[in-house]
Amino acid sequence: MIRLKNTVFIIISMLFLGSGVVAQEQHQHGDGNQERRQQNAGGEHQHGQSGRHTPKQRAQIDHMHHQLDDDQKPYKEKEAKALKELNEMTIREDVRLDEVYAKIDELMAAKNQIMRLRYEHLIEMRKILTDEQKVRYDERVLKRSEVN
C-alpha cells in the first residue's frame, strides 16, 4: 500500500509540474498578446516598421486567438475535471492502480488535444506574417523552450 501511495504521489507531482508548464505558457501567451495589442494601438501599424502587425493582421490574429480559446475550452474543462477526480481518487482507501492509470490516460488525452490545438495555432499564426515578422515570431517561439 505504501508503494501504491508513493507511485500515486509521484504521478500526481508530475501532473502538477506539467500543469504548471502549460499554465506558464498560457500566461506568457496572454501577457504577450495584451502587450502587443497595446503596442499596436494608435496607428503604429506600418507594414515593415519594426515588424509590427497591420490592421488586417491584427484582426486575423485576434480572431485566431479567440478561436483557439473556444476550441481549447472543452479540453481544458476535461483536463480540470480529470485532475480533480484523480486527486480525489488517490485519497480513497480502496483505490486501484488500474483506475488511477485510466484517469491519467483521460487527463493526458485532454492535454494532448490542448497541445495539438496550440501548435496548430502557432503554425497558422506564422502563415499570416511577413518574412520580417517571422524572424521575431520564431525567436519568441524558440525562446519558450529555453530552460531557465
mmCIF file with all atom_site columns, C-alpha atoms in Angstrom:
data_model
loop_
_atom_site.group_PDB
_atom_site.id
_atom_site.type_symbol
_atom_site.label_atom_id
_atom_site.label_alt_id
_atom_site.label_comp_id
_atom_site.label_asym_id
_atom_site.label_entity_id
_atom_site.label_seq_id
_atom_site.pdbx_PDB_ins_code
_atom_site.Cartn_x
_atom_site.Cartn_y
_atom_site.Cartn_z
_atom_site.occupancy
_atom_site.B_iso_or_equiv
_atom_site.pdbx_formal_charge
_atom_site.auth_seq_id
_atom_site.auth_comp_id
_atom_site.auth_asym_id
_atom_site.auth_atom_id
_atom_site.pdbx_PDB_model_num
ATOM 1   C CA . MET A 1 1   ? 0.000   0.000  0.000   1.00 0.00 ? 1   MET A CA 1
ATOM 2   C CA . ILE A 1 2   ? 2.870   2.363  0.768   1.00 0.00 ? 2   ILE A CA 1
ATOM 3   C CA . ARG A 1 3   ? 4.359   1.645  -2.649  1.00 0.00 ? 3   ARG A CA 1
ATOM 4   C CA . LEU A 1 4   ? 0.997   2.435  -4.267  1.00 0.00 ? 4   LEU A CA 1
ATOM 5   C CA . LYS A 1 5   ? 0.760   5.722  -2.383  1.00 0.00 ? 5   LYS A CA 1
ATOM 6   C CA . ASN A 1 6   ? 4.331   6.621  -3.392  1.00 0.00 ? 6   ASN A CA 1
ATOM 7   C CA . THR A 1 7   ? 3.577   5.808  -7.027  1.00 0.00 ? 7   THR A CA 1
ATOM 8   C CA . VAL A 1 8   ? 0.397   7.863  -6.977  1.00 0.00 ? 8   VAL A CA 1
ATOM 9   C CA . PHE A 1 9   ? 2.212   10.737 -5.277  1.00 0.00 ? 9   PHE A CA 1
ATOM 10  C CA . ILE A 1 10  ? 4.912   10.709 -7.957  1.00 0.00 ? 10  ILE A CA 1
ATOM 11  C CA . ILE A 1 11  ? 2.332   10.620 -10.743 1.00 0.00 ? 11  ILE A CA 1
ATOM 12  C CA . ILE A 1 12  ? 0.352   13.488 -9.252  1.00 0.00 ? 12  ILE A CA 1
ATOM 13  C CA . SER A 1 13  ? 3.522   15.506 -8.725  1.00 0.00 ? 13  SER A CA 1
ATOM 14  C CA . MET A 1 14  ? 4.448   15.024 -12.365 1.00 0.00 ? 14  MET A CA 1
ATOM 15  C CA . LEU A 1 15  ? 0.982   16.105 -13.454 1.00 0.00 ? 15  LEU A CA 1
ATOM 16  C CA . PHE A 1 16  ? 1.123   19.245 -11.344 1.00 0.00 ? 16  PHE A CA 1
ATOM 17  C CA . LEU A 1 17  ? 4.515   20.104 -12.808 1.00 0.00 ? 17  LEU A CA 1
ATOM 18  C CA . GLY A 1 18  ? 3.113   19.561 -16.306 1.00 0.00 ? 18  GLY A CA 1
ATOM 19  C CA . SER A 1 19  ? 0.081   21.702 -15.491 1.00 0.00 ? 19  SER A CA 1
ATOM 20  C CA . GLY A 1 20  ? 2.404   24.435 -14.267 1.00 0.00 ? 20  GLY A CA 1
ATOM 21  C CA . VAL A 1 21  ? 4.275   24.437 -17.563 1.00 0.00 ? 21  VAL A CA 1
ATOM 22  C CA . VAL A 1 22  ? 1.019   24.665 -19.520 1.00 0.00 ? 22  VAL A CA 1
ATOM 23  C CA . ALA A 1 23  ? -0.249  27.424 -17.212 1.00 0.00 ? 23  ALA A CA 1
ATOM 24  C CA . GLN A 1 24  ? 3.017   29.329 -17.574 1.00 0.00 ? 24  GLN A CA 1
ATOM 25  C CA . GLU A 1 25  ? 2.810   29.006 -21.358 1.00 0.00 ? 25  GLU A CA 1
ATOM 26  C CA . GLN A 1 26  ? -0.776  30.239 -21.324 1.00 0.00 ? 26  GLN A CA 1
ATOM 27  C CA . HIS A 1 27  ? 0.143   33.110 -19.009 1.00 0.00 ? 27  HIS A CA 1
ATOM 28  C CA . GLN A 1 28  ? 3.000   34.146 -21.277 1.00 0.00 ? 28  GLN A CA 1
ATOM 29  C CA . HIS A 1 29  ? 0.753   33.807 -24.317 1.00 0.00 ? 29  HIS A CA 1
ATOM 30  C CA . GLY A 1 30  ? -1.898  36.037 -22.739 1.00 0.00 ? 30  GLY A CA 1
ATOM 31  C CA . ASP A 1 31  ? 0.505   38.690 -21.497 1.00 0.00 ? 31  ASP A CA 1
ATOM 32  C CA . GLY A 1 32  ? 2.306   38.866 -24.831 1.00 0.00 ? 32  GLY A CA 1
ATOM 33  C CA . ASN A 1 33  ? -0.935  39.365 -26.707 1.00 0.00 ? 33  ASN A CA 1
ATOM 34  C CA . GLN A 1 34  ? -2.089  42.138 -24.431 1.00 0.00 ? 34  GLN A CA 1
ATOM 35  C CA . GLU A 1 35  ? 1.280   43.843 -24.685 1.00 0.00 ? 35  GLU A CA 1
ATOM 36  C CA . ARG A 1 36  ? 1.302   43.551 -28.489 1.00 0.00 ? 36  ARG A CA 1
ATOM 37  C CA . ARG A 1 37  ? -2.240  44.925 -28.713 1.00 0.00 ? 37  ARG A CA 1
ATOM 38  C CA . GLN A 1 38  ? -1.188  47.926 -26.641 1.00 0.00 ? 38  GLN A CA 1
ATOM 39  C CA . GLN A 1 39  ? 1.920   48.451 -28.798 1.00 0.00 ? 39  GLN A CA 1
ATOM 40  C CA . ASN A 1 40  ? -0.145  48.265 -31.975 1.00 0.00 ? 40  ASN A CA 1
ATOM 41  C CA . ALA A 1 41  ? -2.801  50.693 -30.752 1.00 0.00 ? 41  ALA A CA 1
ATOM 42  C CA . GLY A 1 42  ? -2.805  54.216 -32.085 1.00 0.00 ? 42  GLY A CA 1
ATOM 43  C CA . GLY A 1 43  ? -1.959  53.799 -35.753 1.00 0.00 ? 43  GLY A CA 1
ATOM 44  C CA . GLU A 1 44  ? 1.557   52.364 -35.414 1.00 0.00 ? 44  GLU A CA 1
ATOM 45  C CA . HIS A 1 45  ? 0.730   49.581 -37.873 1.00 0.00 ? 45  HIS A CA 1
ATOM 46  C CA . GLN A 1 46  ? 3.001   50.497 -40.735 1.00 0.00 ? 46  GLN A CA 1
ATOM 47  C CA . HIS A 1 47  ? 3.882   47.369 -42.649 1.00 0.00 ? 47  HIS A CA 1
ATOM 48  C CA . GLY A 1 48  ? 7.535   46.519 -42.117 1.00 0.00 ? 48  GLY A CA 1
ATOM 49  C CA . GLN A 1 49  ? 8.030   49.069 -39.355 1.00 0.00 ? 49  GLN A CA 1
ATOM 50  C CA . SER A 1 50  ? 9.765   47.093 -36.590 1.00 0.00 ? 50  SER A CA 1
ATOM 51  C CA . GLY A 1 51  ? 7.765   44.027 -37.601 1.00 0.00 ? 51  GLY A CA 1
ATOM 52  C CA . ARG A 1 52  ? 4.504   45.344 -36.173 1.00 0.00 ? 52  ARG A CA 1
ATOM 53  C CA . HIS A 1 53  ? 1.209   43.943 -37.368 1.00 0.00 ? 53  HIS A CA 1
ATOM 54  C CA . THR A 1 54  ? -1.005  45.610 -39.931 1.00 0.00 ? 54  THR A CA 1
ATOM 55  C CA . PRO A 1 55  ? -4.640  46.276 -39.006 1.00 0.00 ? 55  PRO A CA 1
ATOM 56  C CA . LYS A 1 56  ? -5.660  43.320 -41.195 1.00 0.00 ? 56  LYS A CA 1
ATOM 57  C CA . GLN A 1 57  ? -3.150  41.046 -39.444 1.00 0.00 ? 57  GLN A CA 1
ATOM 58  C CA . ARG A 1 58  ? -4.293  42.300 -36.036 1.00 0.00 ? 58  ARG A CA 1
ATOM 59  C CA . ALA A 1 59  ? -7.898  41.382 -36.883 1.00 0.00 ? 59  ALA A CA 1
ATOM 60  C CA . GLN A 1 60  ? -6.804  37.955 -38.104 1.00 0.00 ? 60  GLN A CA 1
ATOM 61  C CA . ILE A 1 61  ? -4.682  37.386 -35.013 1.00 0.00 ? 61  ILE A CA 1
ATOM 62  C CA . ASP A 1 62  ? -7.476  38.432 -32.654 1.00 0.00 ? 62  ASP A CA 1
ATOM 63  C CA . HIS A 1 63  ? -9.850  36.086 -34.464 1.00 0.00 ? 63  HIS A CA 1
ATOM 64  C CA . MET A 1 64  ? -7.350  33.198 -34.285 1.00 0.00 ? 64  MET A CA 1
ATOM 65  C CA . HIS A 1 65  ? -6.762  33.728 -30.571 1.00 0.00 ? 65  HIS A CA 1
ATOM 66  C CA . HIS A 1 66  ? -10.484 33.807 -29.902 1.00 0.00 ? 66  HIS A CA 1
ATOM 67  C CA . GLN A 1 67  ? -10.937 30.638 -31.955 1.00 0.00 ? 67  GLN A CA 1
ATOM 68  C CA . LEU A 1 68  ? -8.110  28.910 -30.077 1.00 0.00 ? 68  LEU A CA 1
ATOM 69  C CA . ASP A 1 69  ? -9.720  29.752 -26.748 1.00 0.00 ? 69  ASP A CA 1
ATOM 70  C CA . ASP A 1 70  ? -13.067 28.415 -27.976 1.00 0.00 ? 70  ASP A CA 1
ATOM 71  C CA . ASP A 1 71  ? -11.516 25.245 -29.389 1.00 0.00 ? 71  ASP A CA 1
ATOM 72  C CA . GLN A 1 72  ? -9.479  24.520 -26.250 1.00 0.00 ? 72  GLN A CA 1
ATOM 73  C CA . LYS A 1 73  ? -12.245 25.241 -23.758 1.00 0.00 ? 73  LYS A CA 1
ATOM 74  C CA . PRO A 1 74  ? -13.884 21.775 -23.686 1.00 0.00 ? 74  PRO A CA 1
ATOM 75  C CA . TYR A 1 75  ? -10.495 20.073 -23.360 1.00 0.00 ? 75  TYR A CA 1
ATOM 76  C CA . LYS A 1 76  ? -9.404  22.393 -20.566 1.00 0.00 ? 76  LYS A CA 1
ATOM 77  C CA . GLU A 1 77  ? -12.633 21.581 -18.763 1.00 0.00 ? 77  GLU A CA 1
ATOM 78  C CA . LYS A 1 78  ? -11.988 17.843 -19.246 1.00 0.00 ? 78  LYS A CA 1
ATOM 79  C CA . GLU A 1 79  ? -8.420  18.320 -18.035 1.00 0.00 ? 79  GLU A CA 1
ATOM 80  C CA . ALA A 1 80  ? -9.522  20.122 -14.865 1.00 0.00 ? 80  ALA A CA 1
ATOM 81  C CA . LYS A 1 81  ? -12.242 17.549 -14.184 1.00 0.00 ? 81  LYS A CA 1
ATOM 82  C CA . ALA A 1 82  ? -9.913  14.580 -14.691 1.00 0.00 ? 82  ALA A CA 1
ATOM 83  C CA . LEU A 1 83  ? -7.237  16.114 -12.453 1.00 0.00 ? 83  LEU A CA 1
ATOM 84  C CA . LYS A 1 84  ? -9.799  16.790 -9.717  1.00 0.00 ? 84  LYS A CA 1
ATOM 85  C CA . GLU A 1 85  ? -11.100 13.232 -9.958  1.00 0.00 ? 85  GLU A CA 1
ATOM 86  C CA . LEU A 1 86  ? -7.566  11.836 -9.931  1.00 0.00 ? 86  LEU A CA 1
ATOM 87  C CA . ASN A 1 87  ? -6.739  13.763 -6.781  1.00 0.00 ? 87  ASN A CA 1
ATOM 88  C CA . GLU A 1 88  ? -9.953  12.617 -5.108  1.00 0.00 ? 88  GLU A CA 1
ATOM 89  C CA . MET A 1 89  ? -9.296  9.053  -6.212  1.00 0.00 ? 89  MET A CA 1
ATOM 90  C CA . THR A 1 90  ? -5.821  8.931  -4.684  1.00 0.00 ? 90  THR A CA 1
ATOM 91  C CA . ILE A 1 91  ? -7.051  9.596  -1.162  1.00 0.00 ? 91  ILE A CA 1
ATOM 92  C CA . ARG A 1 92  ? -9.524  6.709  -1.225  1.00 0.00 ? 92  ARG A CA 1
ATOM 93  C CA . GLU A 1 93  ? -8.597  3.646  0.791   1.00 0.00 ? 93  GLU A CA 1
ATOM 94  C CA . ASP A 1 94  ? -9.916  1.308  -1.911  1.00 0.00 ? 94  ASP A CA 1
ATOM 95  C CA . VAL A 1 95  ? -8.184  2.951  -4.892  1.00 0.00 ? 95  VAL A CA 1
ATOM 96  C CA . ARG A 1 96  ? -6.946  0.582  -7.574  1.00 0.00 ? 96  ARG A CA 1
ATOM 97  C CA . LEU A 1 97  ? -3.917  1.340  -9.667  1.00 0.00 ? 97  LEU A CA 1
ATOM 98  C CA . ASP A 1 98  ? -5.734  0.474  -12.906 1.00 0.00 ? 98  ASP A CA 1
ATOM 99  C CA . GLU A 1 99  ? -8.325  3.155  -12.069 1.00 0.00 ? 99  GLU A CA 1
ATOM 100 C CA . VAL A 1 100 ? -5.546  5.673  -11.466 1.00 0.00 ? 100 VAL A CA 1
ATOM 101 C CA . TYR A 1 101 ? -3.886  4.797  -14.759 1.00 0.00 ? 101 TYR A CA 1
ATOM 102 C CA . ALA A 1 102 ? -7.184  5.083  -16.631 1.00 0.00 ? 102 ALA A CA 1
ATOM 103 C CA . LYS A 1 103 ? -7.771  8.543  -15.129 1.00 0.00 ? 103 LYS A CA 1
ATOM 104 C CA . ILE A 1 104 ? -4.222  9.592  -16.035 1.00 0.00 ? 104 ILE A CA 1
ATOM 105 C CA . ASP A 1 105 ? -4.877  8.446  -19.611 1.00 0.00 ? 105 ASP A CA 1
ATOM 106 C CA . GLU A 1 106 ? -8.042  10.567 -19.631 1.00 0.00 ? 106 GLU A CA 1
ATOM 107 C CA . LEU A 1 107 ? -6.131  13.567 -18.298 1.00 0.00 ? 107 LEU A CA 1
ATOM 108 C CA . MET A 1 108 ? -3.311  13.150 -20.794 1.00 0.00 ? 108 MET A CA 1
ATOM 109 C CA . ALA A 1 109 ? -5.764  12.781 -23.701 1.00 0.00 ? 109 ALA A CA 1
ATOM 110 C CA . ALA A 1 110 ? -7.186  16.213 -22.818 1.00 0.00 ? 110 ALA A CA 1
ATOM 111 C CA . LYS A 1 111 ? -3.678  17.691 -22.540 1.00 0.00 ? 111 LYS A CA 1
ATOM 112 C CA . ASN A 1 112 ? -2.794  16.101 -25.868 1.00 0.00 ? 112 ASN A CA 1
ATOM 113 C CA . GLN A 1 113 ? -5.705  17.837 -27.602 1.00 0.00 ? 113 GLN A CA 1
ATOM 114 C CA . ILE A 1 114 ? -4.855  21.168 -25.969 1.00 0.00 ? 114 ILE A CA 1
ATOM 115 C CA . MET A 1 115 ? -1.267  20.919 -27.181 1.00 0.00 ? 115 MET A CA 1
ATOM 116 C CA . ARG A 1 116 ? -2.304  19.890 -30.702 1.00 0.00 ? 116 ARG A CA 1
ATOM 117 C CA . LEU A 1 117 ? -4.615  22.882 -30.953 1.00 0.00 ? 117 LEU A CA 1
ATOM 118 C CA . ARG A 1 118 ? -1.926  25.154 -29.538 1.00 0.00 ? 118 ARG A CA 1
ATOM 119 C CA . TYR A 1 119 ? 0.677   24.146 -32.089 1.00 0.00 ? 119 TYR A CA 1
ATOM 120 C CA . GLU A 1 120 ? -1.803  24.215 -34.962 1.00 0.00 ? 120 GLU A CA 1
ATOM 121 C CA . HIS A 1 121 ? -2.488  27.786 -33.837 1.00 0.00 ? 121 HIS A CA 1
ATOM 122 C CA . LEU A 1 122 ? 1.218   28.687 -33.792 1.00 0.00 ? 122 LEU A CA 1
ATOM 123 C CA . ILE A 1 123 ? 1.663   27.357 -37.322 1.00 0.00 ? 123 ILE A CA 1
ATOM 124 C CA . GLU A 1 124 ? -1.477  29.148 -38.535 1.00 0.00 ? 124 GLU A CA 1
ATOM 125 C CA . MET A 1 125 ? -0.305  32.400 -36.944 1.00 0.00 ? 125 MET A CA 1
ATOM 126 C CA . ARG A 1 126 ? 3.069   32.210 -38.658 1.00 0.00 ? 126 ARG A CA 1
ATOM 127 C CA . LYS A 1 127 ? 1.434   31.881 -42.092 1.00 0.00 ? 127 LYS A CA 1
ATOM 128 C CA . ILE A 1 128 ? -0.026  35.409 -41.974 1.00 0.00 ? 128 ILE A CA 1
ATOM 129 C CA . LEU A 1 129 ? 3.263   37.101 -41.113 1.00 0.00 ? 129 LEU A CA 1
ATOM 130 C CA . THR A 1 130 ? 5.720   38.821 -43.405 1.00 0.00 ? 130 THR A CA 1
ATOM 131 C CA . ASP A 1 131 ? 9.258   37.443 -43.634 1.00 0.00 ? 131 ASP A CA 1
ATOM 132 C CA . GLU A 1 132 ? 10.470  40.217 -41.321 1.00 0.00 ? 132 GLU A CA 1
ATOM 133 C CA . GLN A 1 133 ? 7.767   39.459 -38.756 1.00 0.00 ? 133 GLN A CA 1
ATOM 134 C CA . LYS A 1 134 ? 8.521   35.733 -38.911 1.00 0.00 ? 134 LYS A CA 1
ATOM 135 C CA . VAL A 1 135 ? 12.033  36.367 -37.605 1.00 0.00 ? 135 VAL A CA 1
ATOM 136 C CA . ARG A 1 136 ? 10.732  37.941 -34.384 1.00 0.00 ? 136 ARG A CA 1
ATOM 137 C CA . TYR A 1 137 ? 7.936   35.394 -34.087 1.00 0.00 ? 137 TYR A CA 1
ATOM 138 C CA . ASP A 1 138 ? 10.339  32.477 -34.500 1.00 0.00 ? 138 ASP A CA 1
ATOM 139 C CA . GLU A 1 139 ? 12.650  33.942 -31.869 1.00 0.00 ? 139 GLU A CA 1
ATOM 140 C CA . ARG A 1 140 ? 9.743   34.139 -29.404 1.00 0.00 ? 140 ARG A CA 1
ATOM 141 C CA . VAL A 1 141 ? 8.645   30.570 -30.130 1.00 0.00 ? 141 VAL A CA 1
ATOM 142 C CA . LEU A 1 142 ? 12.165  29.212 -29.678 1.00 0.00 ? 142 LEU A CA 1
ATOM 143 C CA . LYS A 1 143 ? 12.694  31.267 -26.519 1.00 0.00 ? 143 LYS A CA 1
ATOM 144 C CA . ARG A 1 144 ? 9.840   29.348 -24.856 1.00 0.00 ? 144 ARG A CA 1
ATOM 145 C CA . SER A 1 145 ? 11.830  26.142 -24.964 1.00 0.00 ? 145 SER A CA 1
ATOM 146 C CA . GLU A 1 146 ? 14.802  27.648 -23.161 1.00 0.00 ? 146 GLU A CA 1
ATOM 147 C CA . VAL A 1 147 ? 15.493  26.247 -19.724 1.00 0.00 ? 147 VAL A CA 1
ATOM 148 C CA . ASN A 1 148 ? 15.617  28.976 -17.087 1.00 0.00 ? 148 ASN A CA 1
#
